[in-house]
Amino acid sequence: MSVDTAVALGKATSLKVRSQVLIGWGERWFPGSAPSHLRGERARQPRNPDTGQELVTVSFTAAGRADRSNPLLAHLRHYRPDLLH
C-alpha cells in the first residue's frame, strides 16, 4: 500500500513523503528508556477489538533499499507475492 505522510519540519515547513508500507495488526516494542511522548502516542493508537493488537505499519525501506538486497521485500516476494502487485 502507498501512503502519503506529512512530516512537520519546524513551524512553517512540511515535507510530503510517499512510501510503500505494510499495514496490519501487531505489536511494537519500546525500550523502557523510550521518551514518554512515544509511549503516550502508542497508547492512543487504534487497537483490534478482538485481539487488542495495535494497528502498525512497516515501511519497506526500513529494511534497506527498494531492490533485491532488501530482506523484507525478499520475504514478501517469497511468501506473499500478491502484496507486491
N, CA, C and O atoms as a CHARMM CRD file, in Angstrom:
* protein
*
  340
    1    1 MET  N      0.84300  -1.15800   0.00000 PROA 1      0.00000
    2    1 MET  CA     0.00000   0.00000   0.00000 PROA 1      0.00000
    3    1 MET  C      0.89500   1.22900   0.00000 PROA 1      0.00000
    4    1 MET  O      1.95600   1.22400   0.62400 PROA 1      0.00000
    5    2 SER  N      0.48500   2.26400  -0.68100 PROA 2      0.00000
    6    2 SER  CA     1.20000   3.53300  -0.67200 PROA 2      0.00000
    7    2 SER  C      0.49100   4.49000   0.26300 PROA 2      0.00000
    8    2 SER  O     -0.73800   4.55400   0.29200 PROA 2      0.00000
    9    3 VAL  N      1.26400   5.22100   1.01600 PROA 3      0.00000
   10    3 VAL  CA     0.67700   6.22500   1.90000 PROA 3      0.00000
   11    3 VAL  C      1.42100   7.53200   1.72300 PROA 3      0.00000
   12    3 VAL  O      2.62400   7.54500   1.46100 PROA 3      0.00000
   13    4 ASP  N      0.69500   8.63500   1.86700 PROA 4      0.00000
   14    4 ASP  CA     1.30000   9.96000   1.87300 PROA 4      0.00000
   15    4 ASP  C      1.40500  10.39400   3.31700 PROA 4      0.00000
   16    4 ASP  O      0.43100  10.32500   4.06600 PROA 4      0.00000
   17    5 THR  N      2.56700  10.83300   3.70400 PROA 5      0.00000
   18    5 THR  CA     2.79800  11.25600   5.07900 PROA 5      0.00000
   19    5 THR  C      3.29400  12.68200   5.06800 PROA 5      0.00000
   20    5 THR  O      4.24100  13.01000   4.35400 PROA 5      0.00000
   21    6 ALA  N      2.66600  13.52500   5.84600 PROA 6      0.00000
   22    6 ALA  CA     3.14900  14.89700   6.00600 PROA 6      0.00000
   23    6 ALA  C      3.98100  14.94300   7.27200 PROA 6      0.00000
   24    6 ALA  O      3.50200  14.58700   8.34900 PROA 6      0.00000
   25    7 VAL  N      5.21000  15.37400   7.14800 PROA 7      0.00000
   26    7 VAL  CA     6.11800  15.44700   8.27800 PROA 7      0.00000
   27    7 VAL  C      6.40100  16.91300   8.56100 PROA 7      0.00000
   28    7 VAL  O      6.86800  17.64000   7.68300 PROA 7      0.00000
   29    8 ALA  N      6.12600  17.34200   9.76000 PROA 8      0.00000
   30    8 ALA  CA     6.36400  18.74500  10.11400 PROA 8      0.00000
   31    8 ALA  C      7.85300  18.97500  10.32700 PROA 8      0.00000
   32    8 ALA  O      8.51200  18.21800  11.04000 PROA 8      0.00000
   33    9 LEU  N      8.36500  19.99900   9.71800 PROA 9      0.00000
   34    9 LEU  CA     9.76500  20.39000   9.88500 PROA 9      0.00000
   35    9 LEU  C      9.77900  21.82700  10.37600 PROA 9      0.00000
   36    9 LEU  O      9.73500  22.75700   9.57000 PROA 9      0.00000
   37   10 GLY  N      9.83700  22.01800  11.65600 PROA 10     0.00000
   38   10 GLY  CA     9.76400  23.36700  12.19700 PROA 10     0.00000
   39   10 GLY  C      8.32100  23.82900  12.22000 PROA 10     0.00000
   40   10 GLY  O      7.40500  23.00700  12.22300 PROA 10     0.00000
   41   11 LYS  N      8.10900  25.14100  12.23600 PROA 11     0.00000
   42   11 LYS  CA     6.75300  25.67300  12.35000 PROA 11     0.00000
   43   11 LYS  C      6.09200  25.92200  11.00500 PROA 11     0.00000
   44   11 LYS  O      4.87300  25.79500  10.89100 PROA 11     0.00000
   45   12 ALA  N      6.85500  26.26900   9.99600 PROA 12     0.00000
   46   12 ALA  CA     6.23700  26.70900   8.74600 PROA 12     0.00000
   47   12 ALA  C      6.48900  25.76900   7.57900 PROA 12     0.00000
   48   12 ALA  O      6.00500  26.03100   6.47800 PROA 12     0.00000
   49   13 THR  N      7.21400  24.70200   7.77500 PROA 13     0.00000
   50   13 THR  CA     7.60000  23.85400   6.66600 PROA 13     0.00000
   51   13 THR  C      7.03400  22.45600   6.83700 PROA 13     0.00000
   52   13 THR  O      6.98600  21.93400   7.95100 PROA 13     0.00000
   53   14 SER  N      6.61500  21.86100   5.76100 PROA 14     0.00000
   54   14 SER  CA     6.24600  20.44500   5.81700 PROA 14     0.00000
   55   14 SER  C      6.79600  19.74900   4.58500 PROA 14     0.00000
   56   14 SER  O      7.05600  20.38100   3.56100 PROA 14     0.00000
   57   15 LEU  N      6.96600  18.46100   4.69500 PROA 15     0.00000
   58   15 LEU  CA     7.52200  17.65000   3.62400 PROA 15     0.00000
   59   15 LEU  C      6.58500  16.47800   3.41200 PROA 15     0.00000
   60   15 LEU  O      6.23900  15.78400   4.36800 PROA 15     0.00000
   61   16 LYS  N      6.16800  16.24500   2.17900 PROA 16     0.00000
   62   16 LYS  CA     5.32700  15.08100   1.88900 PROA 16     0.00000
   63   16 LYS  C      6.22400  13.94600   1.42100 PROA 16     0.00000
   64   16 LYS  O      7.08200  14.12700   0.55700 PROA 16     0.00000
   65   17 VAL  N      6.01200  12.78200   2.00300 PROA 17     0.00000
   66   17 VAL  CA     6.80400  11.60600   1.68500 PROA 17     0.00000
   67   17 VAL  C      5.85500  10.51700   1.21800 PROA 17     0.00000
   68   17 VAL  O      4.84600  10.25200   1.87200 PROA 17     0.00000
   69   18 ARG  N      6.16400   9.88500   0.10000 PROA 18     0.00000
   70   18 ARG  CA     5.35400   8.76300  -0.38700 PROA 18     0.00000
   71   18 ARG  C      6.18900   7.50600  -0.20400 PROA 18     0.00000
   72   18 ARG  O      7.32400   7.43000  -0.67400 PROA 18     0.00000
   73   19 SER  N      5.61800   6.51600   0.48500 PROA 19     0.00000
   74   19 SER  CA     6.37300   5.28900   0.72900 PROA 19     0.00000
   75   19 SER  C      5.45800   4.07300   0.60700 PROA 19     0.00000
   76   19 SER  O      4.23600   4.17600   0.71700 PROA 19     0.00000
   77   20 GLN  N      6.07500   2.93700   0.38000 PROA 20     0.00000
   78   20 GLN  CA     5.37500   1.66100   0.31300 PROA 20     0.00000
   79   20 GLN  C      5.45600   1.02600   1.69000 PROA 20     0.00000
   80   20 GLN  O      6.54200   0.90900   2.25900 PROA 20     0.00000
   81   21 VAL  N      4.30400   0.61300   2.23400 PROA 21     0.00000
   82   21 VAL  CA     4.27900   0.07800   3.58800 PROA 21     0.00000
   83   21 VAL  C      3.36200  -1.13000   3.68300 PROA 21     0.00000
   84   21 VAL  O      2.50100  -1.34400   2.83000 PROA 21     0.00000
   85   22 LEU  N      3.56000  -1.91500   4.73500 PROA 22     0.00000
   86   22 LEU  CA     2.62200  -2.95100   5.13500 PROA 22     0.00000
   87   22 LEU  C      1.83900  -2.38500   6.31000 PROA 22     0.00000
   88   22 LEU  O      2.41900  -1.75100   7.19100 PROA 22     0.00000
   89   23 ILE  N      0.53900  -2.60400   6.33400 PROA 23     0.00000
   90   23 ILE  CA    -0.29900  -2.16000   7.43400 PROA 23     0.00000
   91   23 ILE  C     -1.04400  -3.36900   7.96000 PROA 23     0.00000
   92   23 ILE  O     -1.60900  -4.14300   7.18700 PROA 23     0.00000
   93   24 GLY  N     -1.04700  -3.53300   9.27500 PROA 24     0.00000
   94   24 GLY  CA    -1.77200  -4.65300   9.85200 PROA 24     0.00000
   95   24 GLY  C     -1.76500  -4.58700  11.36600 PROA 24     0.00000
   96   24 GLY  O     -1.22800  -3.65200  11.95800 PROA 24     0.00000
   97   25 TRP  N     -2.36600  -5.59000  11.98300 PROA 25     0.00000
   98   25 TRP  CA    -2.41800  -5.66000  13.43600 PROA 25     0.00000
   99   25 TRP  C     -1.18000  -6.35600  13.94200 PROA 25     0.00000
  100   25 TRP  O     -0.78400  -7.39300  13.41000 PROA 25     0.00000
  101   26 GLY  N     -0.56400  -5.79400  14.96800 PROA 26     0.00000
  102   26 GLY  CA     0.63800  -6.38200  15.53800 PROA 26     0.00000
  103   26 GLY  C      1.00000  -5.69600  16.83600 PROA 26     0.00000
  104   26 GLY  O      0.17600  -5.00900  17.43900 PROA 26     0.00000
  105   27 GLU  N      2.21400  -5.88000  17.25600 PROA 27     0.00000
  106   27 GLU  CA     2.70800  -5.25800  18.48200 PROA 27     0.00000
  107   27 GLU  C      4.04900  -4.60000  18.20700 PROA 27     0.00000
  108   27 GLU  O      4.87300  -5.10900  17.44700 PROA 27     0.00000
  109   28 ARG  N      4.24300  -3.46500  18.83900 PROA 28     0.00000
  110   28 ARG  CA     5.53700  -2.78100  18.78800 PROA 28     0.00000
  111   28 ARG  C      6.15300  -2.85300  20.17100 PROA 28     0.00000
  112   28 ARG  O      5.44500  -2.85200  21.17700 PROA 28     0.00000
  113   29 TRP  N      7.45100  -2.91600  20.21700 PROA 29     0.00000
  114   29 TRP  CA     8.17000  -2.94900  21.47900 PROA 29     0.00000
  115   29 TRP  C      8.98400  -1.67700  21.61300 PROA 29     0.00000
  116   29 TRP  O      9.71300  -1.29200  20.69900 PROA 29     0.00000
  117   30 PHE  N      8.85700  -1.03600  22.74900 PROA 30     0.00000
  118   30 PHE  CA     9.65800   0.14100  23.06200 PROA 30     0.00000
  119   30 PHE  C     10.51500  -0.18000  24.27200 PROA 30     0.00000
  120   30 PHE  O     10.03200  -0.80600  25.21600 PROA 30     0.00000
  121   31 PRO  N     11.77400   0.23300  24.26900 PROA 31     0.00000
  122   31 PRO  CA    12.59500   0.01800  25.46300 PROA 31     0.00000
  123   31 PRO  C     12.06000   0.86600  26.61600 PROA 31     0.00000
  124   31 PRO  O     11.38900   1.87400  26.39600 PROA 31     0.00000
  125   32 GLY  N     12.35900   0.45500  27.82500 PROA 32     0.00000
  126   32 GLY  CA    11.92400   1.20000  28.99300 PROA 32     0.00000
  127   32 GLY  C     12.41500   2.64000  29.00500 PROA 32     0.00000
  128   32 GLY  O     11.82400   3.49600  29.66300 PROA 32     0.00000
  129   33 SER  N     13.49100   2.90700  28.28200 PROA 33     0.00000
  130   33 SER  CA    14.05400   4.25900  28.23700 PROA 33     0.00000
  131   33 SER  C     13.41000   5.13700  27.16100 PROA 33     0.00000
  132   33 SER  O     13.83100   6.27700  26.96600 PROA 33     0.00000
  133   34 ALA  N     12.39900   4.62400  26.46300 PROA 34     0.00000
  134   34 ALA  CA    11.73200   5.40700  25.40600 PROA 34     0.00000
  135   34 ALA  C     11.08900   6.64500  26.02600 PROA 34     0.00000
  136   34 ALA  O     10.54900   6.57900  27.13000 PROA 34     0.00000
  137   35 PRO  N     11.14900   7.77700  25.31500 PROA 35     0.00000
  138   35 PRO  CA    10.54600   9.00400  25.84600 PROA 35     0.00000
  139   35 PRO  C      9.04900   8.81700  26.10400 PROA 35     0.00000
  140   35 PRO  O      8.37900   8.05600  25.40500 PROA 35     0.00000
  141   36 SER  N      8.54000   9.51300  27.10400 PROA 36     0.00000
  142   36 SER  CA     7.13700   9.36700  27.49700 PROA 36     0.00000
  143   36 SER  C      6.19000   9.76900  26.37900 PROA 36     0.00000
  144   36 SER  O      5.09900   9.20700  26.27700 PROA 36     0.00000
  145   37 HSD  N      6.58000  10.74600  25.51400 PROA 37     0.00000
  146   37 HSD  CA     5.68100  11.13200  24.43100 PROA 37     0.00000
  147   37 HSD  C      5.49000   9.99200  23.43200 PROA 37     0.00000
  148   37 HSD  O      4.42100   9.87900  22.83200 PROA 37     0.00000
  149   38 LEU  N      6.50900   9.14000  23.24100 PROA 38     0.00000
  150   38 LEU  CA     6.34900   7.98300  22.35300 PROA 38     0.00000
  151   38 LEU  C      5.42500   6.94500  22.97900 PROA 38     0.00000
  152   38 LEU  O      4.58600   6.36300  22.29100 PROA 38     0.00000
  153   39 ARG  N      5.57700   6.71100  24.28700 PROA 39     0.00000
  154   39 ARG  CA     4.68900   5.76300  24.95500 PROA 39     0.00000
  155   39 ARG  C      3.24800   6.27700  24.94500 PROA 39     0.00000
  156   39 ARG  O      2.31400   5.49000  24.78900 PROA 39     0.00000
  157   40 GLY  N      3.06100   7.58600  25.10800 PROA 40     0.00000
  158   40 GLY  CA     1.72400   8.16900  25.05000 PROA 40     0.00000
  159   40 GLY  C      1.10300   8.04300  23.67400 PROA 40     0.00000
  160   40 GLY  O     -0.08300   7.74200  23.54300 PROA 40     0.00000
  161   41 GLU  N      1.91300   8.27500  22.64400 PROA 41     0.00000
  162   41 GLU  CA     1.42400   8.13400  21.26400 PROA 41     0.00000
  163   41 GLU  C      1.02200   6.68900  20.99700 PROA 41     0.00000
  164   41 GLU  O      0.00500   6.43000  20.35400 PROA 41     0.00000
  165   42 ARG  N      1.81100   5.76400  21.48700 PROA 42     0.00000
  166   42 ARG  CA     1.48900   4.34400  21.30100 PROA 42     0.00000
  167   42 ARG  C      0.15900   4.00700  21.96900 PROA 42     0.00000
  168   42 ARG  O     -0.64000   3.25800  21.40700 PROA 42     0.00000
  169   43 ALA  N     -0.08400   4.54300  23.14400 PROA 43     0.00000
  170   43 ALA  CA    -1.32300   4.25700  23.87900 PROA 43     0.00000
  171   43 ALA  C     -2.55300   4.77300  23.13000 PROA 43     0.00000
  172   43 ALA  O     -3.65700   4.27000  23.33900 PROA 43     0.00000
  173   44 ARG  N     -2.37500   5.76900  22.26300 PROA 44     0.00000
  174   44 ARG  CA    -3.50600   6.34700  21.51800 PROA 44     0.00000
  175   44 ARG  C     -3.75300   5.66900  20.16700 PROA 44     0.00000
  176   44 ARG  O     -4.69700   6.03300  19.46500 PROA 44     0.00000
  177   45 GLN  N     -2.93700   4.70700  19.79800 PROA 45     0.00000
  178   45 GLN  CA    -3.09100   4.03600  18.50900 PROA 45     0.00000
  179   45 GLN  C     -4.32700   3.14100  18.51000 PROA 45     0.00000
  180   45 GLN  O     -4.71400   2.60600  19.54900 PROA 45     0.00000
  181   46 PRO  N     -4.95400   2.98100  17.32100 PROA 46     0.00000
  182   46 PRO  CA    -6.10700   2.07600  17.22800 PROA 46     0.00000
  183   46 PRO  C     -5.70600   0.65400  17.62000 PROA 46     0.00000
  184   46 PRO  O     -4.57900   0.22300  17.37800 PROA 46     0.00000
  185   47 ARG  N     -6.63500  -0.05500  18.22000 PROA 47     0.00000
  186   47 ARG  CA    -6.40500  -1.45500  18.61400 PROA 47     0.00000
  187   47 ARG  C     -7.50700  -2.33600  18.04800 PROA 47     0.00000
  188   47 ARG  O     -8.65700  -1.91500  17.92100 PROA 47     0.00000
  189   48 ASN  N     -7.14000  -3.55100  17.71600 PROA 48     0.00000
  190   48 ASN  CA    -8.09400  -4.54100  17.23300 PROA 48     0.00000
  191   48 ASN  C     -9.01400  -4.90800  18.40000 PROA 48     0.00000
  192   48 ASN  O     -8.52900  -5.33200  19.44900 PROA 48     0.00000
  193   49 PRO  N    -10.33300  -4.75200  18.23800 PROA 49     0.00000
  194   49 PRO  CA   -11.23500  -5.03200  19.35200 PROA 49     0.00000
  195   49 PRO  C    -11.24400  -6.49700  19.78600 PROA 49     0.00000
  196   49 PRO  O    -11.60100  -6.79400  20.92600 PROA 49     0.00000
  197   50 ASP  N    -10.85900  -7.41300  18.90300 PROA 50     0.00000
  198   50 ASP  CA   -10.85800  -8.83900  19.25100 PROA 50     0.00000
  199   50 ASP  C     -9.57000  -9.29200  19.93000 PROA 50     0.00000
  200   50 ASP  O     -9.60300 -10.10700  20.85200 PROA 50     0.00000
  201   51 THR  N     -8.42500  -8.75700  19.47000 PROA 51     0.00000
  202   51 THR  CA    -7.13400  -9.24200  19.97300 PROA 51     0.00000
  203   51 THR  C     -6.39100  -8.22900  20.83400 PROA 51     0.00000
  204   51 THR  O     -5.50000  -8.60400  21.59600 PROA 51     0.00000
  205   52 GLY  N     -6.74600  -6.94900  20.72300 PROA 52     0.00000
  206   52 GLY  CA    -6.03500  -5.90500  21.45200 PROA 52     0.00000
  207   52 GLY  C     -4.74700  -5.46700  20.78000 PROA 52     0.00000
  208   52 GLY  O     -4.04700  -4.59300  21.29300 PROA 52     0.00000
  209   53 GLN  N     -4.42100  -6.06800  19.62800 PROA 53     0.00000
  210   53 GLN  CA    -3.19000  -5.68400  18.93200 PROA 53     0.00000
  211   53 GLN  C     -3.32500  -4.29000  18.34200 PROA 53     0.00000
  212   53 GLN  O     -4.42300  -3.84300  18.01000 PROA 53     0.00000
  213   54 GLU  N     -2.17000  -3.59800  18.21400 PROA 54     0.00000
  214   54 GLU  CA    -2.12900  -2.25800  17.65300 PROA 54     0.00000
  215   54 GLU  C     -2.17100  -2.28600  16.13000 PROA 54     0.00000
  216   54 GLU  O     -1.78400  -3.27400  15.50700 PROA 54     0.00000
  217   55 LEU  N     -2.64500  -1.19300  15.53700 PROA 55     0.00000
  218   55 LEU  CA    -2.52500  -1.00600  14.09700 PROA 55     0.00000
  219   55 LEU  C     -1.12100  -0.46900  13.84600 PROA 55     0.00000
  220   55 LEU  O     -0.77900   0.62200  14.30300 PROA 55     0.00000
  221   56 VAL  N     -0.31200  -1.23200  13.12000 PROA 56     0.00000
  222   56 VAL  CA     1.08900  -0.86500  12.90600 PROA 56     0.00000
  223   56 VAL  C      1.40800  -0.83900  11.41500 PROA 56     0.00000
  224   56 VAL  O      0.73600  -1.48200  10.60900 PROA 56     0.00000
  225   57 THR  N      2.43200  -0.09200  11.07200 PROA 57     0.00000
  226   57 THR  CA     2.92600  -0.05300   9.70000 PROA 57     0.00000
  227   57 THR  C      4.42100  -0.32400   9.70300 PROA 57     0.00000
  228   57 THR  O      5.12300  -0.00700  10.66300 PROA 57     0.00000
  229   58 VAL  N      4.89000  -0.90800   8.62500 PROA 58     0.00000
  230   58 VAL  CA     6.31800  -1.13000   8.42400 PROA 58     0.00000
  231   58 VAL  C      6.63500  -0.66400   7.01300 PROA 58     0.00000
  232   58 VAL  O      6.07000  -1.16500   6.04200 PROA 58     0.00000
  233   59 SER  N      7.53100   0.28700   6.90800 PROA 59     0.00000
  234   59 SER  CA     7.96400   0.76900   5.60300 PROA 59     0.00000
  235   59 SER  C      8.92400  -0.24700   4.99100 PROA 59     0.00000
  236   59 SER  O      9.82300  -0.74500   5.66700 PROA 59     0.00000
  237   60 PHE  N      8.73100  -0.54700   3.72200 PROA 60     0.00000
  238   60 PHE  CA     9.64900  -1.46300   3.04400 PROA 60     0.00000
  239   60 PHE  C     11.08100  -0.95500   3.13600 PROA 60     0.00000
  240   60 PHE  O     12.01100  -1.74400   3.30800 PROA 60     0.00000
  241   61 THR  N     11.26100   0.34200   3.02200 PROA 61     0.00000
  242   61 THR  CA    12.61400   0.89300   3.03000 PROA 61     0.00000
  243   61 THR  C     13.22400   0.91600   4.43400 PROA 61     0.00000
  244   61 THR  O     14.40400   1.23500   4.57800 PROA 61     0.00000
  245   62 ALA  N     12.44200   0.58500   5.47600 PROA 62     0.00000
  246   62 ALA  CA    13.01800   0.47800   6.82100 PROA 62     0.00000
  247   62 ALA  C     14.03200  -0.65400   6.87400 PROA 62     0.00000
  248   62 ALA  O     14.92400  -0.65100   7.72200 PROA 62     0.00000
  249   63 ALA  N     13.90300  -1.61900   5.97700 PROA 63     0.00000
  250   63 ALA  CA    14.79200  -2.77400   5.95400 PROA 63     0.00000
  251   63 ALA  C     15.90100  -2.64100   4.91400 PROA 63     0.00000
  252   63 ALA  O     16.71200  -3.55400   4.75800 PROA 63     0.00000
  253   64 GLY  N     15.94600  -1.53300   4.21200 PROA 64     0.00000
  254   64 GLY  CA    17.00700  -1.35100   3.21500 PROA 64     0.00000
  255   64 GLY  C     16.48200  -0.72300   1.93400 PROA 64     0.00000
  256   64 GLY  O     15.35000  -0.24400   1.87100 PROA 64     0.00000
  257   65 ARG  N     17.31300  -0.73600   0.94000 PROA 65     0.00000
  258   65 ARG  CA    16.94400  -0.15200  -0.35100 PROA 65     0.00000
  259   65 ARG  C     15.82200  -0.95000  -0.99900 PROA 65     0.00000
  260   65 ARG  O     15.60700  -2.11800  -0.67400 PROA 65     0.00000
  261   66 ALA  N     15.11800  -0.31400  -1.90900 PROA 66     0.00000
  262   66 ALA  CA    13.98300  -0.96500  -2.59700 PROA 66     0.00000
  263   66 ALA  C     14.49100  -1.77300  -3.79000 PROA 66     0.00000
  264   66 ALA  O     14.11600  -1.51600  -4.93400 PROA 66     0.00000
  265   67 ASP  N     15.34900  -2.74900  -3.50500 PROA 67     0.00000
  266   67 ASP  CA    15.86500  -3.61500  -4.56300 PROA 67     0.00000
  267   67 ASP  C     15.98500  -5.04200  -4.02400 PROA 67     0.00000
  268   67 ASP  O     15.47700  -5.33700  -2.94200 PROA 67     0.00000
  269   68 ARG  N     16.63500  -5.90700  -4.74700 PROA 68     0.00000
  270   68 ARG  CA    16.73900  -7.32600  -4.37100 PROA 68     0.00000
  271   68 ARG  C     17.50200  -7.55200  -3.07000 PROA 68     0.00000
  272   68 ARG  O     17.39100  -8.63100  -2.48800 PROA 68     0.00000
  273   69 SER  N     18.27500  -6.57200  -2.59200 PROA 69     0.00000
  274   69 SER  CA    19.04100  -6.75200  -1.35900 PROA 69     0.00000
  275   69 SER  C     18.19500  -6.52700  -0.09800 PROA 69     0.00000
  276   69 SER  O     18.66800  -6.78800   1.00800 PROA 69     0.00000
  277   70 ASN  N     16.96700  -6.05300  -0.24500 PROA 70     0.00000
  278   70 ASN  CA    16.11400  -5.73900   0.90100 PROA 70     0.00000
  279   70 ASN  C     15.49900  -7.03600   1.45800 PROA 70     0.00000
  280   70 ASN  O     14.73200  -7.69200   0.75300 PROA 70     0.00000
  281   71 PRO  N     15.82000  -7.42200   2.70900 PROA 71     0.00000
  282   71 PRO  CA    15.30700  -8.68800   3.23900 PROA 71     0.00000
  283   71 PRO  C     13.79100  -8.70300   3.43100 PROA 71     0.00000
  284   71 PRO  O     13.17200  -9.75700   3.28500 PROA 71     0.00000
  285   72 LEU  N     13.18200  -7.57200   3.75300 PROA 72     0.00000
  286   72 LEU  CA    11.72200  -7.53100   3.89800 PROA 72     0.00000
  287   72 LEU  C     11.04400  -7.77900   2.56100 PROA 72     0.00000
  288   72 LEU  O     10.08100  -8.54200   2.48000 PROA 72     0.00000
  289   73 LEU  N     11.53800  -7.14000   1.52000 PROA 73     0.00000
  290   73 LEU  CA    10.96600  -7.36000   0.18300 PROA 73     0.00000
  291   73 LEU  C     11.21500  -8.78600  -0.29900 PROA 73     0.00000
  292   73 LEU  O     10.36000  -9.37200  -0.96200 PROA 73     0.00000
  293   74 ALA  N     12.37100  -9.34500   0.02400 PROA 74     0.00000
  294   74 ALA  CA    12.65600 -10.73500  -0.35700 PROA 74     0.00000
  295   74 ALA  C     11.66600 -11.68100   0.33100 PROA 74     0.00000
  296   74 ALA  O     11.16800 -12.61900  -0.29100 PROA 74     0.00000
  297   75 HSD  N     11.38700 -11.43500   1.60100 PROA 75     0.00000
  298   75 HSD  CA    10.42400 -12.25700   2.34200 PROA 75     0.00000
  299   75 HSD  C      9.03500 -12.15400   1.71300 PROA 75     0.00000
  300   75 HSD  O      8.34500 -13.16000   1.54600 PROA 75     0.00000
  301   76 LEU  N      8.63200 -10.93200   1.36600 PROA 76     0.00000
  302   76 LEU  CA     7.32400 -10.74200   0.72600 PROA 76     0.00000
  303   76 LEU  C      7.26000 -11.40400  -0.63700 PROA 76     0.00000
  304   76 LEU  O      6.26300 -12.04500  -0.97000 PROA 76     0.00000
  305   77 ARG  N      8.31400 -11.25600  -1.43000 PROA 77     0.00000
  306   77 ARG  CA     8.32200 -11.88600  -2.75600 PROA 77     0.00000
  307   77 ARG  C      8.15800 -13.39800  -2.63100 PROA 77     0.00000
  308   77 ARG  O      7.49400 -14.02400  -3.45700 PROA 77     0.00000
  309   78 HSD  N      8.76500 -13.98400  -1.59500 PROA 78     0.00000
  310   78 HSD  CA     8.70700 -15.43300  -1.42100 PROA 78     0.00000
  311   78 HSD  C      7.35700 -15.89900  -0.86800 PROA 78     0.00000
  312   78 HSD  O      6.76000 -16.83700  -1.39600 PROA 78     0.00000
  313   79 TYR  N      6.87600 -15.24300   0.19600 PROA 79     0.00000
  314   79 TYR  CA     5.68800 -15.73600   0.88900 PROA 79     0.00000
  315   79 TYR  C      4.37800 -15.06900   0.47900 PROA 79     0.00000
  316   79 TYR  O      3.32200 -15.69900   0.54600 PROA 79     0.00000
  317   80 ARG  N      4.42600 -13.80100   0.05400 PROA 80     0.00000
  318   80 ARG  CA     3.20300 -13.08200  -0.30200 PROA 80     0.00000
  319   80 ARG  C      3.41100 -12.21900  -1.53600 PROA 80     0.00000
  320   80 ARG  O      3.28200 -10.99800  -1.45000 PROA 80     0.00000
  321   81 PRO  N      3.72600 -12.80600  -2.66300 PROA 81     0.00000
  322   81 PRO  CA     3.95500 -12.00200  -3.87100 PROA 81     0.00000
  323   81 PRO  C      2.71600 -11.21400  -4.29200 PROA 81     0.00000
  324   81 PRO  O      2.82700 -10.21500  -5.00300 PROA 81     0.00000
  325   82 ASP  N      1.53600 -11.66100  -3.85600 PROA 82     0.00000
  326   82 ASP  CA     0.30900 -10.94200  -4.19700 PROA 82     0.00000
  327   82 ASP  C      0.28100  -9.52200  -3.61900 PROA 82     0.00000
  328   82 ASP  O     -0.42300  -8.66100  -4.14800 PROA 82     0.00000
  329   83 LEU  N      1.02200  -9.27000  -2.56000 PROA 83     0.00000
  330   83 LEU  CA     1.05200  -7.93900  -1.95200 PROA 83     0.00000
  331   83 LEU  C      1.88600  -6.93600  -2.74200 PROA 83     0.00000
  332   83 LEU  O      1.80400  -5.73300  -2.49800 PROA 83     0.00000
  333   84 LEU  N      2.67100  -7.41400  -3.66700 PROA 84     0.00000
  334   84 LEU  CA     3.56500  -6.53600  -4.42600 PROA 84     0.00000
  335   84 LEU  C      3.02100  -6.15800  -5.78800 PROA 84     0.00000
  336   84 LEU  O      3.72500  -5.53100  -6.58100 PROA 84     0.00000
  337   85 HSD  N      1.79900  -6.52100  -6.07100 PROA 85     0.00000
  338   85 HSD  CA     1.21100  -6.17700  -7.38500 PROA 85     0.00000
  339   85 HSD  C      0.25000  -5.05200  -7.27700 PROA 85     0.00000
  340   85 HSD  O     -0.33100  -4.63800  -8.28000 PROA 85     0.00000
